[in-house]
DNA sequence: TACGAATCCGGACCGAAGTCCGCTTAATTT
DNA sequence: AAATTAAGCGGACTTCGGTCCGGATTCGTA
């Protein structure tokens, strides 16, 4: 599996501007198209670093992705890695960026039932399944890319997902506290939880999938699908 | 706030026997009463360490709880800390142990609506509220005690909570996949999520509480409480 | 009380994340 | 083209979690 290395654009430069939390201002164009345009050498190094990281993963698994190892493999100083990606989590999230955008594009503008056109509840069902399977492969990377608890819910990709769920919910249950319900639904799709259920409890994906459908039905007070 | 330092008994001694995952064998007496009885010096040091850790938290916050600092404050070698608690997470969980057992005792054998006697749905509601507020104070500690993603759902206190929810759910929705629903409900009570909603999004606890009630209603397909 | 073995102790040691700061280099301006 | 300056670079350094192992303690047994 390759991790879409060559184009992606995330992450605060360096002093890490401590982004204003959780204002769901997005939903405009999906992702910002291009950051303030890196200097030539910076851009080159960024690409090298992502490529190096992907190679390291392929060879030694996520555990092999040490900041120093990446720096070395990219023939770059350690400081450069941190400047560009902030921290290890940032680097790993950058590796996931491509698939993240892909998913976002799919549910924002792709064909139904994931994209617009299908009724909200069906979009919700499709959404969960999509996220579920996306997390299922990439699981190791997703787990490793999980930031410390305090930032877990405060990063752009997650917020995009939550915003989308919220929007769909509002169309079905306009009088409910859709933010909270969305949070709950999103939690069901948490990589750590998927990991626990599939790898530690041995549940098959089909069961998780059915569980999602059922959960959506209950949360939206829809009659059971079956 | 003090952290119940003097009695508690958790955590694998040292070689960390990698406990068999997730077999919900508990529910027998709640917690195991006493571990294989530590050697005198070990027990003494254990108490000292917990006391020292609590003191450090009181003085410098959770961030001040460095394994070395704790060791020093307890006038003990660093290795001793790790031998006793396995890792930092283990130490912090030990600090939470008392309140953990308290809660467990309350819902296993306390007075209704938390304890047995009330109808299941009401017990569920009470349970959520209890957990919610317990996590709300202690939040910092709870967050810091959160293990890395791979172990997040695989520790005794969490499993006890999940088992309990599952049992209650089964009484209400015997034909549903109660394990998965329980997991979902439990996720709503996750400290990281509470932190995000209250401190980062600024929601008041009352809203979270209402959200829980509503969620329970929906998940159990009960008519809205209001 | 003496002894042996299991348990425990402690601190030196290691690896990796993250910081710092003087130097270099690419873009911009004149 | 030279000068200016903001951005980037790199690697030494710090900090902290976690490991290791020779030596000390405790406790059951004789």
Short mmCIF file of C-alpha atoms (C1' of nucleotides) in Angstrom, two decimals:
data_model
loop_
_atom_site.label_atom_id
_atom_site.label_comp_id
_atom_site.label_asym_id
_atom_site.label_seq_id
_atom_site.Cartn_x
_atom_site.Cartn_y
_atom_site.Cartn_z
CA UNK A 1 0.00 0.00 0.00
CA UNK A 2 1.44 3.36 -0.90
CA UNK A 3 0.61 6.48 0.91
CA UNK A 4 0.19 9.23 -1.60
CA UNK A 5 3.31 11.06 -0.95
CA UNK A 6 3.89 13.62 -3.57
CA UNK A 7 1.12 16.07 -3.13
CA UNK A 8 -0.46 17.05 0.07
CA UNK A 9 -0.54 20.17 2.08
CA UNK A 10 -1.27 20.31 5.71
CA UNK A 11 0.17 21.30 8.98
CA UNK A 12 1.15 24.56 10.52
CA UNK A 13 4.64 25.68 9.55
CA UNK A 14 6.56 25.94 12.71
CA UNK A 15 5.67 28.08 15.66
CA UNK A 16 2.53 26.04 15.31
CA UNK A 17 -0.06 28.81 15.50
CA UNK A 18 -2.26 26.84 17.87
CA UNK A 19 -5.20 26.89 15.59
CA UNK A 20 -8.43 28.35 16.94
CA UNK A 21 -10.28 25.35 18.14
CA UNK A 22 -13.15 23.72 16.48
CA UNK A 23 -14.73 26.54 14.59
CA UNK A 24 -16.20 24.52 11.76
CA UNK A 25 -15.52 27.23 9.24
CA UNK A 26 -14.72 24.71 6.60
CA UNK A 27 -17.08 23.13 4.14
CA UNK A 28 -16.18 25.84 1.69
CA UNK A 29 -14.00 24.11 -0.87
CA UNK A 30 -13.17 21.06 1.17
CA UNK A 31 -9.45 21.44 1.69
CA UNK A 32 -7.40 24.54 1.21
CA UNK A 33 -5.82 24.08 -2.18
CA UNK A 34 -2.27 25.17 -1.49
CA UNK A 35 -0.51 26.52 1.53
CA UNK A 36 1.39 29.83 1.35
CA UNK A 37 3.80 28.26 -1.09
CA UNK A 38 6.94 26.90 0.44
CA UNK A 39 10.34 27.99 -0.56
CA UNK A 40 11.81 25.77 -3.25
CA UNK A 41 14.21 23.91 -0.99
CA UNK A 42 11.55 23.49 1.66
CA UNK A 43 9.13 21.97 -0.80
CA UNK A 44 11.76 19.61 -2.10
CA UNK A 45 12.65 18.48 1.40
CA UNK A 46 9.03 18.03 2.29
CA UNK A 47 8.52 15.65 -0.60
CA UNK A 48 11.68 13.78 0.24
CA UNK A 49 10.61 13.39 3.83
CA UNK A 50 7.20 12.02 2.99
CA UNK A 51 8.72 9.64 0.51
CA UNK A 52 11.30 8.51 3.02
CA UNK A 53 8.64 7.99 5.67
CA UNK A 54 6.52 5.93 3.31
CA UNK A 55 9.52 3.82 2.44
CA UNK A 56 10.32 3.27 6.09
CA UNK A 57 6.77 2.16 6.77
CA UNK A 58 6.88 -0.25 3.90
CA UNK A 59 10.12 -1.71 5.15
CA UNK A 60 9.81 -1.69 8.92
CA UNK A 61 6.22 -0.86 9.70
CA UNK A 62 5.02 2.26 11.44
CA UNK A 63 7.25 1.56 14.40
CA UNK A 64 10.23 2.09 12.14
CA UNK A 65 9.22 5.66 11.49
CA UNK A 66 11.53 7.46 13.82
CA UNK A 67 11.99 11.14 13.32
CA UNK A 68 15.70 10.63 13.13
CA UNK A 69 15.38 7.68 10.78
CA UNK A 70 13.16 9.67 8.48
CA UNK A 71 15.53 12.60 8.54
CA UNK A 72 18.45 10.34 7.76
CA UNK A 73 16.62 8.50 4.99
CA UNK A 74 15.70 11.82 3.44
CA UNK A 75 19.26 13.09 3.90
CA UNK A 76 18.03 16.03 5.87
CA UNK A 77 18.55 17.37 9.35
CA UNK A 78 16.29 16.31 12.16
CA UNK A 79 15.20 19.85 12.83
CA UNK A 80 13.85 20.03 9.32
CA UNK A 81 11.40 17.24 9.98
CA UNK A 82 10.03 18.99 13.00
CA UNK A 83 9.92 22.36 11.31
CA UNK A 84 7.84 20.95 8.51
CA UNK A 85 5.50 18.63 10.34
CA UNK A 86 5.44 19.89 13.88
CA UNK A 87 5.75 16.49 15.48
CA UNK A 88 5.58 12.82 14.71
CA UNK A 89 1.82 12.85 14.66
CA UNK A 90 1.91 15.63 12.12
CA UNK A 91 4.17 13.64 9.87
CA UNK A 92 1.95 10.60 10.05
CA UNK A 93 -1.18 12.62 9.44
CA UNK A 94 0.46 14.10 6.40
CA UNK A 95 0.93 10.58 5.13
CA UNK A 96 -2.79 10.02 5.53
CA UNK A 97 -3.64 13.31 3.96
CA UNK A 98 -4.23 12.04 0.47
CA UNK A 99 -6.69 9.35 1.43
CA UNK A 100 -8.32 11.84 3.75
CA UNK A 101 -8.96 14.28 0.95
CA UNK A 102 -10.12 11.55 -1.32
CA UNK A 103 -12.77 10.50 1.16
CA UNK A 104 -13.79 14.06 1.73
CA UNK A 105 -14.14 14.66 -1.97
CA UNK A 106 -16.23 11.52 -2.27
CA UNK A 107 -18.81 12.47 0.28
CA UNK A 108 -18.87 16.14 -0.64
CA UNK A 109 -19.16 15.79 -4.38
CA UNK A 110 -19.00 12.15 -5.40
CA UNK A 111 -21.82 9.95 -6.64
CA UNK A 112 -24.62 8.80 -4.31
CA UNK A 113 -25.22 7.23 -1.94
CA UNK A 114 -22.02 8.66 -0.46
CA UNK A 115 -22.24 11.96 -2.25
CA UNK A 116 -25.20 14.33 -2.56
CA UNK A 117 -28.36 13.00 -4.14
CA UNK A 118 -29.30 10.16 -1.85
CA UNK A 119 -31.53 10.66 1.20
CA UNK A 120 -29.58 11.68 4.32
CA UNK A 121 -29.98 8.45 6.22
CA UNK A 122 -28.65 6.46 3.33
CA UNK A 123 -25.76 8.83 2.98
CA UNK A 124 -25.03 8.33 6.64
CA UNK A 125 -25.00 4.57 6.21
CA UNK A 126 -22.73 4.77 3.21
CA UNK A 127 -20.48 7.21 5.00
CA UNK A 128 -19.93 4.93 7.94
CA UNK A 129 -19.14 1.98 5.78
CA UNK A 130 -16.68 4.00 3.76
CA UNK A 131 -14.87 5.29 6.83
CA UNK A 132 -14.93 1.86 8.40
CA UNK A 133 -13.18 0.19 5.53
CA UNK A 134 -10.81 3.02 4.94
CA UNK A 135 -9.67 2.77 8.54
CA UNK A 136 -9.51 -0.98 8.37
CA UNK A 137 -6.65 -1.02 5.95
CA UNK A 138 -4.30 1.71 7.08
CA UNK A 139 -5.21 0.70 10.62
CA UNK A 140 -1.65 0.71 11.88
CA UNK A 141 -0.96 4.08 10.41
CA UNK A 142 -4.24 5.47 11.66
CA UNK A 143 -3.49 4.29 15.15
CA UNK A 144 0.00 5.67 15.15
CA UNK A 145 -1.24 8.96 13.76
CA UNK A 146 -3.66 9.38 16.63
CA UNK A 147 -2.63 12.45 18.57
CA UNK A 148 -2.58 12.62 22.32
CA UNK A 149 -6.03 12.69 23.92
CA UNK A 150 -6.24 16.46 24.19
CA UNK A 151 -5.93 16.93 20.46
CA UNK A 152 -7.76 13.87 19.34
CA UNK A 153 -10.89 15.70 18.28
CA UNK A 154 -9.26 18.94 17.28
CA UNK A 155 -7.72 18.31 13.90
CA UNK A 156 -9.01 19.25 10.47
CA UNK A 157 -9.72 15.82 8.99
CA UNK A 158 -11.76 14.75 11.99
CA UNK A 159 -13.61 18.02 12.06
CA UNK A 160 -14.50 17.63 8.44
CA UNK A 161 -16.01 14.25 9.13
CA UNK A 162 -17.92 15.52 12.11
CA UNK A 163 -19.24 18.52 10.28
CA UNK A 164 -20.50 16.30 7.53
CA UNK A 165 -22.25 13.92 9.88
CA UNK A 166 -23.78 16.83 11.72
CA UNK A 167 -25.16 18.24 8.54
CA UNK A 168 -26.73 14.98 7.51
CA UNK A 169 -28.21 14.49 10.95
CA UNK A 170 -29.75 17.90 10.93
CA UNK A 171 -31.69 16.98 7.84
CA UNK A 172 -33.18 14.01 9.63
CA UNK A 173 -33.54 15.18 13.20
CA UNK A 174 -33.62 18.95 13.11
CA UNK A 175 -34.71 19.22 16.72
CA UNK A 176 -32.05 17.01 18.23
CA UNK A 177 -28.65 18.03 19.56
CA UNK A 178 -26.97 17.02 16.34
CA UNK A 179 -23.48 18.02 17.39
CA UNK A 180 -23.57 15.55 20.23
CA UNK A 181 -25.16 12.82 18.17
CA UNK A 182 -22.58 13.37 15.46
CA UNK A 183 -19.82 13.08 18.00
CA UNK A 184 -21.28 9.79 19.10
CA UNK A 185 -21.57 8.40 15.62
CA UNK A 186 -18.04 9.48 14.85
CA UNK A 187 -16.78 7.73 17.94
CA UNK A 188 -18.09 4.47 16.56
CA UNK A 189 -15.71 4.89 13.67
CA UNK A 190 -12.67 5.64 15.79
CA UNK A 191 -9.64 3.67 14.60
CA UNK A 192 -8.72 2.67 18.12
CA UNK A 193 -12.14 1.21 18.60
CA UNK A 194 -12.06 -0.58 15.29
CA UNK A 195 -8.71 -1.98 16.23
CA UNK A 196 -10.01 -3.21 19.53
CA UNK A 197 -13.11 -4.81 18.12
CA UNK A 198 -11.52 -6.48 15.13
CA UNK A 199 -8.06 -7.37 16.31
CA UNK A 200 -8.51 -7.80 20.03
CA UNK A 201 -12.07 -9.09 20.17
CA UNK A 202 -11.90 -10.77 16.79
CA UNK A 203 -15.12 -9.38 15.37
CA UNK A 204 -15.45 -9.56 11.60
CA UNK A 205 -15.90 -6.34 9.69
CA UNK A 206 -19.36 -7.41 8.62
CA UNK A 207 -20.47 -7.21 12.20
CA UNK A 208 -19.10 -3.73 12.61
CA UNK A 209 -20.82 -2.77 9.42
CA UNK A 210 -24.15 -4.13 10.60
CA UNK A 211 -23.57 -2.41 13.91
CA UNK A 212 -23.15 0.90 12.15
CA UNK A 213 -26.33 0.50 10.19
CA UNK A 214 -28.21 -0.39 13.32
CA UNK A 215 -26.70 2.50 15.21
CA UNK A 216 -27.68 4.96 12.51
CA UNK A 217 -31.22 3.63 12.59
CA UNK A 218 -31.46 4.02 16.31
CA UNK A 219 -29.87 7.41 16.50
CA UNK A 220 -32.07 8.77 13.76
CA UNK A 221 -35.08 6.98 15.19
CA UNK A 222 -35.57 5.23 11.91
CA UNK A 223 -37.29 1.87 11.70
CA UNK A 224 -34.81 -0.99 11.63
CA UNK A 225 -33.34 -1.42 8.17
CA UNK A 226 -33.40 -5.16 7.88
CA UNK B 1 -8.89 16.89 45.68
CA UNK B 2 -7.03 13.91 46.99
CA UNK B 3 -6.58 10.78 45.07
CA UNK B 4 -7.15 7.93 47.42
CA UNK B 5 -3.65 6.89 47.86
CA UNK B 6 -3.41 4.48 50.64
CA UNK B 7 -5.29 1.49 49.55
CA UNK B 8 -5.55 0.21 46.08
CA UNK B 9 -4.28 -2.79 44.32
CA UNK B 10 -3.89 -3.03 40.63
CA UNK B 11 -1.43 -3.61 37.94
CA UNK B 12 0.68 -6.51 36.89
CA UNK B 13 3.91 -6.83 38.87
CA UNK B 14 6.71 -6.59 36.42
CA UNK B 15 7.20 -8.82 33.45
CA UNK B 16 3.74 -7.52 32.70
CA UNK B 17 2.02 -10.79 31.86
CA UNK B 18 0.28 -9.26 28.87
CA UNK B 19 -3.13 -10.06 30.18
CA UNK B 20 -5.42 -12.13 27.96
CA UNK B 21 -7.47 -9.56 26.18
CA UNK B 22 -10.96 -8.65 26.93
CA UNK B 23 -12.35 -11.80 28.43
CA UNK B 24 -14.98 -10.21 30.63
CA UNK B 25 -14.46 -12.75 33.32
CA UNK B 26 -15.13 -10.25 36.02
CA UNK B 27 -18.41 -9.33 37.55
CA UNK B 28 -17.70 -11.83 40.27
CA UNK B 29 -16.77 -9.72 43.25
CA UNK B 30 -16.04 -6.53 41.41
CA UNK B 31 -12.35 -6.09 42.02
CA UNK B 32 -9.92 -8.68 43.21
CA UNK B 33 -9.58 -7.98 46.92
CA UNK B 34 -5.84 -8.21 47.34
CA UNK B 35 -3.02 -9.14 45.03
CA UNK B 36 -0.62 -11.95 45.98
CA UNK B 37 0.52 -9.89 48.94
CA UNK B 38 3.63 -7.85 48.31
CA UNK B 39 6.74 -8.19 50.32
CA UNK B 40 6.85 -5.74 53.20
CA UNK B 41 9.32 -3.33 51.63
CA UNK B 42 7.52 -3.48 48.33
CA UNK B 43 4.21 -2.59 49.91
CA UNK B 44 5.78 0.26 51.81
CA UNK B 45 7.36 1.65 48.67
CA UNK B 46 4.16 1.29 46.76
CA UNK B 47 2.31 3.42 49.26
CA UNK B 48 5.10 5.97 49.32
CA UNK B 49 5.07 6.20 45.56
CA UNK B 50 1.35 6.75 45.32
CA UNK B 51 1.53 9.35 48.01
CA UNK B 52 4.41 11.08 46.31
CA UNK B 53 2.59 11.05 42.99
CA UNK B 54 -0.51 12.55 44.54
CA UNK B 55 1.59 15.24 46.14
CA UNK B 56 3.28 16.05 42.86
CA UNK B 57 -0.07 16.36 41.13
CA UNK B 58 -1.33 18.68 43.80
CA UNK B 59 1.75 20.83 43.47
CA UNK B 60 2.58 20.83 39.79
CA UNK B 61 -0.35 19.26 38.03
CA UNK B 62 -0.32 16.00 36.18
CA UNK B 63 2.48 17.21 33.95
CA UNK B 64 4.70 17.32 37.01
CA UNK B 65 4.34 13.60 37.48
CA UNK B 66 7.57 12.42 35.99
CA UNK B 67 8.63 8.92 36.77
CA UNK B 68 11.92 10.22 38.02
CA UNK B 69 10.31 12.96 40.03
CA UNK B 70 7.99 10.49 41.69
CA UNK B 71 10.85 8.17 42.44
CA UNK B 72 12.85 10.99 43.93
CA UNK B 73 9.94 12.33 45.96
CA UNK B 74 9.33 8.87 47.33
CA UNK B 75 13.04 8.44 47.98
CA UNK B 76 13.13 5.34 45.89
CA UNK B 77 14.91 4.20 42.76
CA UNK B 78 13.41 4.79 39.38
CA UNK B 79 13.37 1.11 38.58
CA UNK B 80 11.12 0.56 41.55
CA UNK B 81 8.44 2.75 40.09
CA UNK B 82 8.42 0.80 36.86
CA UNK B 83 8.57 -2.53 38.59
CA UNK B 84 5.51 -1.69 40.62
CA UNK B 85 3.35 0.08 38.09
CA UNK B 86 4.63 -1.08 34.75
CA UNK B 87 4.63 2.33 33.17
CA UNK B 88 3.46 5.86 33.65
CA UNK B 89 -0.05 5.01 32.61
CA UNK B 90 -0.09 2.27 35.18
CA UNK B 91 0.91 4.65 37.92
CA UNK B 92 -1.77 7.14 36.97
CA UNK B 93 -4.41 4.46 36.73
CA UNK B 94 -3.44 3.31 40.18
CA UNK B 95 -4.16 6.81 41.37
CA UNK B 96 -7.61 6.54 39.89
CA UNK B 97 -8.15 3.11 41.27
CA UNK B 98 -9.99 4.11 44.38
CA UNK B 99 -12.57 6.23 42.64
CA UNK B 100 -12.86 3.52 40.05
CA UNK B 101 -13.76 0.92 42.62
CA UNK B 102 -16.08 3.27 44.35
CA UNK B 103 -18.04 3.78 41.18
CA UNK B 104 -18.08 0.11 40.46
CA UNK B 105 -19.34 -0.67 43.91
CA UNK B 106 -22.04 1.93 43.48
CA UNK B 107 -23.50 0.52 40.33
CA UNK B 108 -23.03 -3.08 41.32
CA UNK B 109 -24.44 -2.92 44.78
CA UNK B 110 -25.39 0.64 45.70
CA UNK B 111 -28.85 2.12 45.98
CA UNK B 112 -31.03 2.68 42.92
CA UNK B 113 -31.26 4.19 40.41
CA UNK B 114 -27.52 3.53 39.98
CA UNK B 115 -27.56 0.20 41.74
CA UNK B 116 -29.87 -2.75 41.25
CA UNK B 117 -33.56 -2.18 41.80
CA UNK B 118 -34.39 0.44 39.24
CA UNK B 119 -35.48 -0.44 35.72
CA UNK B 120 -32.55 -0.92 33.32
CA UNK B 121 -33.06 2.22 31.28
CA UNK B 122 -33.08 4.34 34.37
CA UNK B 123 -29.98 2.65 35.63
CA UNK B 124 -28.35 3.42 32.33
CA UNK B 125 -29.25 7.07 32.61
CA UNK B 126 -27.94 7.28 36.14
CA UNK B 127 -24.82 5.43 35.17
CA UNK B 128 -23.95 7.87 32.43
CA UNK B 129 -24.48 10.85 34.64
CA UNK B 130 -22.33 9.36 37.34
CA UNK B 131 -19.48 8.59 34.98
CA UNK B 132 -19.82 11.96 33.35
CA UNK B 133 -19.37 13.88 36.55
CA UNK B 134 -16.73 11.62 37.89
CA UNK B 135 -14.68 12.21 34.77
CA UNK B 136 -15.38 15.91 34.86
CA UNK B 137 -13.44 16.50 38.03
CA UNK B 138 -10.33 14.35 37.67
CA UNK B 139 -10.38 15.27 34.00
CA UNK B 140 -6.69 16.06 33.81
CA UNK B 141 -5.76 12.87 35.53
CA UNK B 142 -8.17 10.84 33.44
CA UNK B 143 -6.70 12.27 30.28
CA UNK B 144 -3.15 11.66 31.35
CA UNK B 145 -4.00 8.15 32.42
CA UNK B 146 -5.31 7.30 28.99
CA UNK B 147 -3.12 4.59 27.56
CA UNK B 148 -1.92 4.57 23.99
CA UNK B 149 -4.66 3.79 21.44
CA UNK B 150 -3.94 0.08 21.23
CA UNK B 151 -4.64 -0.44 24.91
CA UNK B 152 -7.35 2.11 25.36
CA UNK B 153 -10.18 -0.37 25.52
CA UNK B 154 -8.26 -3.21 27.07
CA UNK B 155 -7.94 -2.37 30.74
CA UNK B 156 -9.96 -3.66 33.66
CA UNK B 157 -11.78 -0.52 34.77
CA UNK B 158 -13.04 0.18 31.25
CA UNK B 159 -14.03 -3.40 30.76
CA UNK B 160 -16.00 -3.33 33.95
CA UNK B 161 -17.94 -0.33 32.72
CA UNK B 162 -18.57 -1.90 29.38
CA UNK B 163 -19.70 -5.16 30.85
CA UNK B 164 -22.15 -3.36 33.03
CA UNK B 165 -23.62 -1.34 30.20
CA UNK B 166 -23.87 -4.44 28.09
CA UNK B 167 -25.77 -6.24 30.79
CA UNK B 168 -28.24 -3.42 31.20
CA UNK B 169 -28.73 -3.14 27.48
CA UNK B 170 -29.42 -6.81 27.16
CA UNK B 171 -32.34 -6.42 29.50
CA UNK B 172 -33.85 -3.78 27.28
CA UNK B 173 -32.89 -4.88 23.80
CA UNK B 174 -32.18 -8.58 24.00
CA UNK B 175 -32.10 -8.96 20.23
CA UNK B 176 -29.67 -6.19 19.47
CA UNK B 177 -25.90 -6.42 19.24
CA UNK B 178 -25.46 -5.17 22.77
CA UNK B 179 -21.69 -5.36 22.80
CA UNK B 180 -21.48 -2.88 19.99
CA UNK B 181 -24.15 -0.62 21.40
CA UNK B 182 -22.41 -0.69 24.76
CA UNK B 183 -19.18 0.28 23.12
CA UNK B 184 -20.92 3.21 21.54
CA UNK B 185 -22.49 4.39 24.74
CA UNK B 186 -19.19 4.07 26.53
CA UNK B 187 -17.50 6.13 23.87
CA UNK B 188 -19.83 8.97 24.70
CA UNK B 189 -18.36 9.00 28.18
CA UNK B 190 -14.74 8.99 27.06
CA UNK B 191 -12.70 11.53 29.01
CA UNK B 192 -11.02 12.81 25.88
CA UNK B 193 -14.40 13.53 24.37
CA UNK B 194 -15.67 15.19 27.52
CA UNK B 195 -12.57 17.31 27.54
CA UNK B 196 -13.09 18.33 23.97
CA UNK B 197 -16.73 19.18 24.36
CA UNK B 198 -16.48 21.05 27.62
CA UNK B 199 -13.12 22.73 27.47
CA UNK B 200 -12.54 23.15 23.78
CA UNK B 201 -16.09 23.65 22.57
CA UNK B 202 -17.27 25.24 25.78
CA UNK B 203 -20.37 23.13 26.26
CA UNK B 204 -21.82 23.10 29.76
CA UNK B 205 -22.10 19.80 31.58
CA UNK B 206 -25.86 20.06 31.54
CA UNK B 207 -25.82 19.76 27.81
CA UNK B 208 -23.67 16.66 27.93
CA UNK B 209 -26.00 15.24 30.51
CA UNK B 210 -29.05 15.90 28.37
CA UNK B 211 -27.18 14.45 25.44
CA UNK B 212 -26.59 11.25 27.36
CA UNK B 213 -30.22 10.89 28.29
CA UNK B 214 -31.24 11.45 24.74
CA UNK B 215 -28.67 9.02 23.45
CA UNK B 216 -29.83 6.32 25.83
CA UNK B 217 -33.39 6.86 24.69
CA UNK B 218 -32.46 6.57 21.07
CA UNK B 219 -30.19 3.60 21.47
CA UNK B 220 -32.75 1.70 23.49
CA UNK B 221 -35.53 2.86 21.18
CA UNK B 222 -37.32 4.37 24.13
CA UNK B 223 -39.69 7.26 23.74
CA UNK B 224 -38.01 10.59 24.45
CA UNK B 225 -37.70 11.23 28.17
CA UNK B 226 -38.35 14.94 28.39
"C1'" DT C 1 18.68 -18.76 64.59
"C1'" DA C 2 20.68 -19.76 60.35
"C1'" DC C 3 20.14 -20.38 55.57
"C1'" DG C 4 18.64 -20.34 50.82
"C1'" DA C 5 15.90 -18.63 47.30
"C1'" DA C 6 12.63 -15.69 45.53
"C1'" DT C 7 11.72 -11.05 45.38
"C1'" DC C 8 12.95 -6.52 45.24
"C1'" DC C 9 16.01 -2.34 44.87
"C1'" DG C 10 18.44 1.35 42.55
"C1'" DG C 11 20.75 3.86 39.41
"C1'" DA C 12 23.48 3.59 35.18
"C1'" DC C 13 22.17 3.23 30.57
"C1'" DC C 14 19.58 3.63 26.11
"C1'" DG C 15 16.53 5.39 22.49
"C1'" DA C 16 13.49 8.63 20.73
"C1'" DA C 17 10.89 13.11 20.81
"C1'" DG C 18 11.30 17.63 20.82
"C1'" DT C 19 14.11 22.32 21.38
"C1'" DC C 20 17.57 25.76 20.24
"C1'" DC C 21 20.35 28.76 17.80
"C1'" DG C 22 24.09 30.17 14.76
"C1'" DC C 23 24.71 29.59 9.91
"C1'" DT C 24 23.02 29.18 4.94
"C1'" DT C 25 20.12 30.03 1.12
"C1'" DA C 26 16.31 31.38 -1.70
"C1'" DA C 27 13.29 35.15 -2.91
"C1'" DT C 28 12.65 40.18 -3.32
"C1'" DT C 29 13.87 44.83 -3.85
"C1'" DT C 30 16.51 48.57 -5.80
"C1'" DA D 1 23.72 42.40 -10.06
"C1'" DA D 2 24.09 43.52 -5.32
"C1'" DA D 3 21.98 44.02 -1.13
"C1'" DT D 4 18.46 42.85 2.09
"C1'" DT D 5 15.77 39.79 4.67
"C1'" DA D 6 12.71 36.34 5.73
"C1'" DA D 7 12.70 31.44 5.56
"C1'" DG D 8 14.94 27.37 6.05
"C1'" DC D 9 18.63 24.26 7.73
"C1'" DG D 10 21.05 20.96 10.73
"C1'" DG D 11 22.81 18.80 14.47
"C1'" DA D 12 24.12 19.25 19.29
"C1'" DC D 13 21.48 19.19 23.45
"C1'" DT D 14 17.81 18.26 26.84
"C1'" DT D 15 14.27 15.50 28.79
"C1'" DC D 16 11.80 11.64 29.77
"C1'" DG D 17 10.11 6.93 29.42
"C1'" DG D 18 11.66 2.52 29.75
"C1'" DT D 19 15.34 -1.42 30.39
"C1'" DC D 20 18.92 -4.02 32.77
"C1'" DC D 21 21.42 -6.38 36.12
"C1'" DG D 22 24.56 -6.84 40.20
"C1'" DG D 23 23.73 -6.48 44.85
"C1'" DA D 24 20.64 -6.18 48.98
"C1'" DT D 25 16.23 -7.82 51.60
"C1'" DT D 26 12.73 -10.41 53.06
"C1'" DC D 27 10.57 -14.56 54.32
"C1'" DG D 28 9.66 -19.42 54.55
"C1'" DT D 29 12.04 -23.43 56.23
"C1'" DA D 30 15.01 -26.25 59.04
#
